[in-house]
PDB file of C-alpha atoms (C1' of nucleotides) in Angstrom:
ATOM      1  CA  MET A 671     -37.189 -71.651  43.304  1.00 60.00           C
ATOM      2  CA  ALA A 672     -40.721 -70.634  44.117  1.00 66.00           C
ATOM      3  CA  GLU A 673     -43.496 -71.065  41.612  1.00 78.00           C
ATOM      4  CA  MET A 674     -43.831 -68.218  39.123  1.00 91.00           C
ATOM      5  CA  LYS A 675     -47.435 -67.214  38.591  1.00 93.00           C
ATOM      6  CA  ARG A 676     -48.574 -64.677  36.058  1.00 94.00           C
ATOM      7  CA  ILE A 677     -50.865 -62.016  37.544  1.00 96.00           C
ATOM      8  CA  GLY A 678     -54.413 -61.981  36.187  1.00 94.00           C
ATOM      9  CA  ARG A 679     -57.306 -59.580  35.930  1.00 96.00           C
ATOM     10  CA  GLU A 680     -58.749 -60.273  39.424  1.00 97.00           C
ATOM     11  CA  PHE A 681     -55.561 -58.947  41.003  1.00 98.00           C
ATOM     12  CA  PHE A 682     -55.925 -55.560  39.317  1.00 98.00           C
ATOM     13  CA  GLU A 683     -59.685 -55.258  39.749  1.00 97.00           C
ATOM     14  CA  ARG A 684     -59.284 -54.243  43.393  1.00 98.00           C
ATOM     15  CA  ASP A 685     -58.569 -51.086  45.362  1.00 97.00           C
ATOM     16  CA  ALA A 686     -55.513 -49.140  44.151  1.00 97.00           C
ATOM     17  CA  GLU A 687     -53.925 -49.048  47.606  1.00 97.00           C
ATOM     18  CA  GLN A 688     -54.224 -52.808  47.956  1.00 97.00           C
ATOM     19  CA  VAL A 689     -52.768 -53.395  44.497  1.00 98.00           C
ATOM     20  CA  ALA A 690     -49.949 -50.899  45.120  1.00 97.00           C
ATOM     21  CA  ARG A 691     -48.956 -52.746  48.316  1.00 97.00           C
ATOM     22  CA  GLU A 692     -49.165 -56.230  46.840  1.00 97.00           C
ATOM     23  CA  LEU A 693     -47.256 -55.316  43.684  1.00 98.00           C
ATOM     24  CA  LEU A 694     -44.166 -54.843  45.862  1.00 98.00           C
ATOM     25  CA  GLY A 695     -41.793 -57.767  45.442  1.00 97.00           C
ATOM     26  CA  MET A 696     -43.362 -58.952  42.204  1.00 97.00           C
ATOM     27  CA  ILE A 697     -41.385 -59.267  39.006  1.00 97.00           C
ATOM     28  CA  LEU A 698     -42.007 -57.088  35.979  1.00 98.00           C
ATOM     29  CA  VAL A 699     -41.026 -58.790  32.732  1.00 97.00           C
ATOM     30  CA  ARG A 700     -40.356 -56.796  29.574  1.00 97.00           C
ATOM     31  CA  LYS A 701     -39.714 -58.627  26.297  1.00 97.00           C
ATOM     32  CA  LEU A 702     -37.826 -56.428  23.879  1.00 96.00           C
ATOM     33  CA  LYS A 703     -38.176 -56.593  20.102  1.00 93.00           C
ATOM     34  CA  ASP A 704     -34.632 -58.000  19.765  1.00 94.00           C
ATOM     35  CA  GLY A 705     -35.561 -60.966  21.945  1.00 95.00           C
ATOM     36  CA  ARG A 706     -33.929 -59.822  25.167  1.00 96.00           C
ATOM     37  CA  GLU A 707     -36.060 -60.287  28.266  1.00 97.00           C
ATOM     38  CA  LEU A 708     -35.582 -57.767  31.079  1.00 97.00           C
ATOM     39  CA  ARG A 709     -36.677 -58.723  34.579  1.00 97.00           C
ATOM     40  CA  ALA A 710     -36.984 -56.352  37.518  1.00 98.00           C
ATOM     41  CA  ARG A 711     -38.492 -56.515  40.985  1.00 97.00           C
ATOM     42  CA  ILE A 712     -41.062 -53.838  41.826  1.00 98.00           C
ATOM     43  CA  VAL A 713     -39.786 -52.027  44.946  1.00 97.00           C
ATOM     44  CA  GLU A 714     -41.787 -48.765  45.018  1.00 98.00           C
ATOM     45  CA  THR A 715     -45.344 -47.814  44.003  1.00 98.00           C
ATOM     46  CA  GLU A 716     -47.916 -45.071  44.516  1.00 97.00           C
ATOM     47  CA  ALA A 717     -51.723 -45.238  44.405  1.00 97.00           C
ATOM     48  CA  TYR A 718     -53.751 -42.533  42.617  1.00 97.00           C
ATOM     49  CA  PHE A 719     -57.470 -41.915  42.572  1.00 96.00           C
ATOM     50  CA  GLY A 720     -59.980 -39.779  40.708  1.00 93.00           C
ATOM     51  CA  GLU A 721     -61.890 -36.559  41.384  1.00 90.00           C
ATOM     52  CA  GLU A 722     -61.345 -36.694  45.147  1.00 91.00           C
ATOM     53  CA  ASP A 723     -57.541 -36.943  44.796  1.00 94.00           C
ATOM     54  CA  PRO A 724     -55.969 -33.467  44.369  1.00 92.00           C
ATOM     55  CA  ALA A 725     -52.656 -34.971  43.228  1.00 94.00           C
ATOM     56  CA  SER A 726     -54.196 -37.121  40.519  1.00 94.00           C
ATOM     57  CA  ARG A 727     -54.361 -35.949  36.942  1.00 92.00           C
ATOM     58  CA  ALA A 728     -57.727 -37.683  36.888  1.00 92.00           C
ATOM     59  CA  CYS A 729     -59.121 -34.952  39.163  1.00 89.00           C
ATOM     60  CA  LYS A 730     -59.544 -32.972  35.933  1.00 90.00           C
ATOM     61  CA  LYS A 731     -61.596 -34.265  33.041  1.00 89.00           C
ATOM     62  CA  GLY A 732     -59.801 -35.648  30.041  1.00 90.00           C
ATOM     63  CA  ASP A 733     -58.137 -38.732  28.620  1.00 92.00           C
ATOM     64  CA  LEU A 734     -56.198 -39.538  31.803  1.00 94.00           C
ATOM     65  CA  ARG A 735     -59.380 -39.743  33.841  1.00 94.00           C
ATOM     66  CA  GLU A 736     -61.173 -41.775  31.186  1.00 94.00           C
ATOM     67  CA  THR A 737     -58.286 -44.233  31.012  1.00 96.00           C
ATOM     68  CA  MET A 738     -58.158 -44.603  34.798  1.00 96.00           C
ATOM     69  CA  LYS A 739     -61.871 -45.443  34.693  1.00 95.00           C
ATOM     70  CA  LEU A 740     -61.248 -48.449  32.466  1.00 96.00           C
ATOM     71  CA  GLU A 741     -61.191 -51.967  33.906  1.00 96.00           C
ATOM     72  CA  GLY A 742     -58.275 -53.040  36.090  1.00 97.00           C
ATOM     73  CA  GLY A 743     -55.294 -54.413  34.183  1.00 97.00           C
ATOM     74  CA  ARG A 744     -54.986 -51.673  31.588  1.00 96.00           C
ATOM     75  CA  ILE A 745     -51.641 -49.956  31.173  1.00 97.00           C
ATOM     76  CA  LEU A 746     -51.636 -46.159  31.391  1.00 97.00           C
ATOM     77  CA  VAL A 747     -48.620 -44.243  30.105  1.00 96.00           C
ATOM     78  CA  TYR A 748     -48.271 -40.511  30.170  1.00 95.00           C
ATOM     79  CA  GLY A 749     -45.481 -38.026  29.724  1.00 94.00           C
ATOM     80  CA  VAL A 750     -44.278 -35.357  32.099  1.00 95.00           C
ATOM     81  CA  HIS A 751     -41.033 -33.345  31.903  1.00 94.00           C
ATOM     82  CA  ASN A 752     -39.910 -35.524  28.995  1.00 94.00           C
ATOM     83  CA  ASN A 753     -40.268 -38.739  30.923  1.00 96.00           C
ATOM     84  CA  TRP A 754     -42.778 -41.528  30.427  1.00 97.00           C
ATOM     85  CA  LEU A 755     -44.515 -42.762  33.551  1.00 97.00           C
ATOM     86  CA  ILE A 756     -46.213 -46.157  33.624  1.00 98.00           C
ATOM     87  CA  ASN A 757     -49.307 -46.959  35.667  1.00 97.00           C
ATOM     88  CA  PHE A 758     -51.545 -49.974  35.992  1.00 98.00           C
ATOM     89  CA  VAL A 759     -55.240 -49.157  36.062  1.00 97.00           C
ATOM     90  CA  THR A 760     -56.957 -50.793  39.039  1.00 97.00           C
ATOM     91  CA  GLY A 761     -60.514 -51.287  40.248  1.00 97.00           C
ATOM     92  CA  LYS A 762     -63.633 -52.088  38.235  1.00 96.00           C
ATOM     93  CA  LYS A 763     -64.668 -50.268  35.088  1.00 96.00           C
ATOM     94  CA  GLY A 764     -65.962 -46.856  36.166  1.00 94.00           C
ATOM     95  CA  ASP A 765     -63.579 -46.410  39.123  1.00 95.00           C
ATOM     96  CA  ALA A 766     -60.842 -43.837  38.439  1.00 95.00           C
ATOM     97  CA  GLU A 767     -57.859 -45.516  40.079  1.00 96.00           C
ATOM     98  CA  ALA A 768     -54.313 -46.456  39.107  1.00 97.00           C
ATOM     99  CA  VAL A 769     -50.970 -47.484  40.542  1.00 98.00           C
ATOM    100  CA  LEU A 770     -47.779 -45.704  39.483  1.00 98.00           C
ATOM    101  CA  LEU A 771     -44.546 -47.693  39.257  1.00 98.00           C
ATOM    102  CA  ARG A 772     -41.859 -45.564  40.904  1.00 98.00           C
ATOM    103  CA  ALA A 773     -38.822 -47.819  41.224  1.00 98.00           C
ATOM    104  CA  LEU A 774     -37.523 -51.260  40.245  1.00 98.00           C
ATOM    105  CA  GLU A 775     -34.635 -53.505  41.219  1.00 97.00           C
ATOM    106  CA  PRO A 776     -33.000 -54.762  38.014  1.00 97.00           C
ATOM    107  CA  LEU A 777     -32.540 -58.552  38.149  1.00 97.00           C
ATOM    108  CA  ASN A 778     -30.809 -59.386  34.871  1.00 97.00           C
ATOM    109  CA  PHE A 779     -29.694 -56.053  33.439  1.00 96.00           C
ATOM    110  CA  GLN A 780     -27.876 -52.930  34.513  1.00 94.00           C
ATOM    111  CA  GLU A 781     -29.726 -49.658  34.011  1.00 96.00           C
ATOM    112  CA  LYS A 782     -30.884 -46.894  36.329  1.00 96.00           C
ATOM    113  CA  THR A 783     -34.388 -47.687  37.581  1.00 97.00           C
ATOM    114  CA  LYS A 784     -34.601 -45.536  40.728  1.00 97.00           C
ATOM    115  CA  GLY A 785     -37.429 -43.288  39.613  1.00 97.00           C
ATOM    116  CA  PRO A 786     -40.587 -43.455  37.496  1.00 97.00           C
ATOM    117  CA  GLY A 787     -39.035 -41.757  34.475  1.00 97.00           C
ATOM    118  CA  LEU A 788     -35.800 -43.742  34.653  1.00 97.00           C
ATOM    119  CA  LEU A 789     -37.447 -47.129  34.836  1.00 98.00           C
ATOM    120  CA  THR A 790     -39.508 -46.539  31.707  1.00 97.00           C
ATOM    121  CA  ARG A 791     -36.329 -45.582  29.847  1.00 97.00           C
ATOM    122  CA  ALA A 792     -34.568 -48.728  31.087  1.00 97.00           C
ATOM    123  CA  LEU A 793     -37.462 -50.916  29.982  1.00 97.00           C
ATOM    124  CA  GLU A 794     -38.090 -49.036  26.720  1.00 97.00           C
ATOM    125  CA  ILE A 795     -41.653 -48.204  27.671  1.00 97.00           C
ATOM    126  CA  ASP A 796     -43.362 -45.329  25.854  1.00 96.00           C
ATOM    127  CA  LYS A 797     -46.791 -44.160  24.704  1.00 96.00           C
ATOM    128  CA  MET A 798     -47.053 -47.275  22.516  1.00 94.00           C
ATOM    129  CA  PHE A 799     -48.143 -49.148  25.640  1.00 96.00           C
ATOM    130  CA  HIS A 800     -50.890 -46.682  26.568  1.00 96.00           C
ATOM    131  CA  LYS A 801     -54.215 -48.471  27.102  1.00 95.00           C
ATOM    132  CA  LYS A 802     -52.779 -51.904  26.371  1.00 96.00           C
ATOM    133  CA  ILE A 803     -53.976 -54.776  28.553  1.00 96.00           C
ATOM    134  CA  ILE A 804     -51.220 -56.186  30.749  1.00 96.00           C
ATOM    135  CA  ILE A 805     -53.088 -59.405  31.490  1.00 95.00           C
ATOM    136  CA  ASP A 806     -52.412 -61.006  28.120  1.00 92.00           C
ATOM    137  CA  CYS A 807     -49.684 -58.762  26.709  1.00 95.00           C
ATOM    138  CA  GLU A 808     -46.631 -60.576  25.352  1.00 94.00           C
ATOM    139  CA  GLU A 809     -44.262 -57.620  25.657  1.00 96.00           C
ATOM    140  CA  ILE A 810     -44.854 -56.758  29.293  1.00 97.00           C
ATOM    141  CA  PHE A 811     -46.389 -58.584  32.238  1.00 97.00           C
ATOM    142  CA  VAL A 812     -46.088 -59.213  35.965  1.00 97.00           C
ATOM    143  CA  LEU A 813     -45.032 -62.435  37.704  1.00 97.00           C
ATOM    144  CA  ASP A 814     -45.535 -63.405  41.320  1.00 96.00           C
ATOM    145  CA  ASP A 815     -42.708 -65.550  42.681  1.00 94.00           C
ATOM    146  CA  GLY A 816     -44.192 -65.661  46.174  1.00 91.00           C
ATOM    147  CA  SER A 817     -41.503 -63.453  47.727  1.00 87.00           C
ATOM    148  CA  GLN A 818     -44.106 -60.880  48.745  1.00 83.00           C
ATOM    149  CA  LYS A 819     -44.855 -62.472  52.119  1.00 83.00           C
ATOM    150  CA  GLU A 820     -41.286 -61.870  53.323  1.00 89.00           C
ATOM    151  CA  ILE A 821     -41.459 -58.162  52.528  1.00 95.00           C
ATOM    152  CA  GLU A 822     -41.761 -55.307  55.009  1.00 96.00           C
ATOM    153  CA  VAL A 823     -43.698 -52.375  53.527  1.00 97.00           C
ATOM    154  CA  ILE A 824     -42.959 -48.736  54.400  1.00 96.00           C
ATOM    155  CA  GLU A 825     -45.696 -46.099  53.927  1.00 96.00           C
ATOM    156  CA  ARG A 826     -44.899 -42.522  53.002  1.00 95.00           C
ATOM    157  CA  PHE A 827     -46.643 -39.562  51.377  1.00 95.00           C
ATOM    158  CA  ARG A 828     -46.359 -39.343  47.619  1.00 96.00           C
ATOM    159  CA  ILE A 829     -43.490 -37.567  45.911  1.00 96.00           C
ATOM    160  CA  GLY A 830     -43.656 -34.509  43.684  1.00 94.00           C
ATOM    161  CA  VAL A 831     -47.307 -33.685  44.295  1.00 93.00           C
ATOM    162  CA  LYS A 832     -48.595 -30.257  45.339  1.00 88.00           C
ATOM    163  CA  ARG A 833     -51.419 -31.463  47.550  1.00 90.00           C
ATOM    164  CA  ASP A 834     -51.537 -34.978  48.901  1.00 93.00           C
ATOM    165  CA  LEU A 835     -54.298 -36.984  50.535  1.00 94.00           C
ATOM    166  CA  LYS A 836     -54.450 -37.294  54.320  1.00 94.00           C
ATOM    167  CA  LYS A 837     -53.291 -40.886  54.119  1.00 96.00           C
ATOM    168  CA  PRO A 838     -49.869 -41.984  52.771  1.00 96.00           C
ATOM    169  CA  MET A 839     -50.255 -43.538  49.328  1.00 97.00           C
ATOM    170  CA  ARG A 840     -46.632 -44.333  48.527  1.00 97.00           C
ATOM    171  CA  PHE A 841     -45.288 -47.762  49.377  1.00 97.00           C
ATOM    172  CA  TYR A 842     -41.831 -49.258  49.195  1.00 97.00           C
ATOM    173  CA  ILE A 843     -39.832 -52.256  50.341  1.00 97.00           C
ATOM    174  CA  LYS A 844     -37.924 -51.602  53.542  1.00 95.00           C
ATOM    175  CA  ASP A 845     -34.141 -51.585  53.100  1.00 93.00           C
ATOM    176  CA  SER A 846     -34.281 -51.784  49.292  1.00 96.00           C
ATOM    177  CA  LYS A 847     -31.321 -49.973  47.726  1.00 95.00           C
ATOM    178  CA  TYR A 848     -33.387 -49.263  44.656  1.00 96.00           C
ATOM    179  CA  VAL A 849     -36.080 -47.042  46.184  1.00 96.00           C
ATOM    180  CA  SER A 850     -36.121 -43.582  44.547  1.00 96.00           C
ATOM    181  CA  LYS A 851     -36.204 -41.660  47.833  1.00 93.00           C
ATOM    182  CA  LYS A 852     -36.383 -42.669  51.489  1.00 89.00           C
TER     183      LYS A 852
ATOM    184  C1'  DC B1418     -52.475 -23.653  15.744  1.00 82.39           C
ATOM    185  C1'  DA B1419     -50.791 -21.540  20.388  1.00 82.39           C
ATOM    186  C1'  DT B1420     -49.813 -22.050  24.850  1.00 82.39           C
ATOM    187  C1'  DA B1421     -49.856 -23.732  29.728  1.00 82.39           C
ATOM    188  C1'  DT B1422     -48.531 -27.531  32.378  1.00 82.39           C
ATOM    189  C1'  DG B1423     -46.092 -30.815  35.110  1.00 82.39           C
ATOM    190  C1'  DA B1424     -47.059 -38.054  39.192  1.00 82.39           C
ATOM    191  C1'  DT B1425     -39.102 -35.675  36.714  1.00 82.39           C
ATOM    192  C1'  DG B1426     -34.135 -35.901  37.094  1.00 82.39           C
ATOM    193  C1'  DG B1427     -29.958 -34.080  37.868  1.00 82.39           C
ATOM    194  C1'  DA B1428     -27.086 -30.553  39.463  1.00 82.39           C
ATOM    195  C1'  DC B1429     -26.153 -27.710  43.029  1.00 82.39           C
ATOM    196  C1'  DT B1430     -26.206 -25.307  48.221  1.00 82.39           C
TER     197       DT B1430
ATOM    198  C1'  DG C1002     -33.285 -29.026  50.865  1.00 82.39           C
ATOM    199  C1'  DT C1003     -33.762 -25.601  46.012  1.00 82.39           C
ATOM    200  C1'  DC C1004     -33.497 -24.532  41.071  1.00 82.39           C
ATOM    201  C1'  DC C1005     -34.519 -25.267  36.331  1.00 82.39           C
ATOM    202  C1'  DA C1006     -34.059 -27.357  31.478  1.00 82.39           C
ATOM    203  C1'  DT C1007     -37.062 -29.467  28.504  1.00 82.39           C
ATOM    204  C1'  DC C1008     -40.914 -31.430  25.687  1.00 82.39           C
ATOM    205  C1'  DA C1009     -45.029 -34.408  24.864  1.00 82.39           C
ATOM    206  C1'  DT C1010     -49.511 -33.733  25.846  1.00 82.39           C
ATOM    207  C1'  DA C1011     -54.066 -31.554  26.603  1.00 82.39           C
ATOM    208  C1'  DT C1012     -56.963 -28.125  25.835  1.00 82.39           C
ATOM    209  C1'  DG C1013     -59.081 -24.129  23.775  1.00 82.39           C
ATOM    210  C1'  DG C1014     -59.705 -20.900  19.896  1.00 82.39           C
TER     211       DG C1014
END
DNA sequence: CATATGATGGACT
DNA sequence: GTCCATCATATGG
């Protein structure tokens, strides 16, 4: 078994695209109140930016933009169509950037996780986590087991957005059965 | 307080 | 691929 390393602040304080790519293959750990520990591999992510990104909710002023401007490593949760979506804020303080978690591969549990709204339900993530810091959070964090180097990354345009950027900002693990959409 | 708005999911063609 | 139920949130008065 490869060494399990917990991801720190430096990892998140970089460009959203870079973080979105490198998050693939890593393990998201969620400790529930009842003691159960859910583990899932991150298989699909999307990068979002600020004012210059027409698909980002941070292109308009408000709490979403302010949260995305915080330092890398913050958790951002917001609701749409009665689903909670979880993001990790990336970049330095002042940069409006974040990475959306779109799909997970469950490792030790059996719930639907093929989609951003489904995975938050499976992991019991809600607005309580908004603005928390993932670096030293006991209830949720990310582990690197070193499997990332064996992964082949596919690039696609983002899903469900009206206007996208010129460059694909959605990334997923090739051949994963748990990707939300090919 | 009123109301517009989806970074969705699931059902259906 | 298209349609749409549904509801927390953001924003403005």
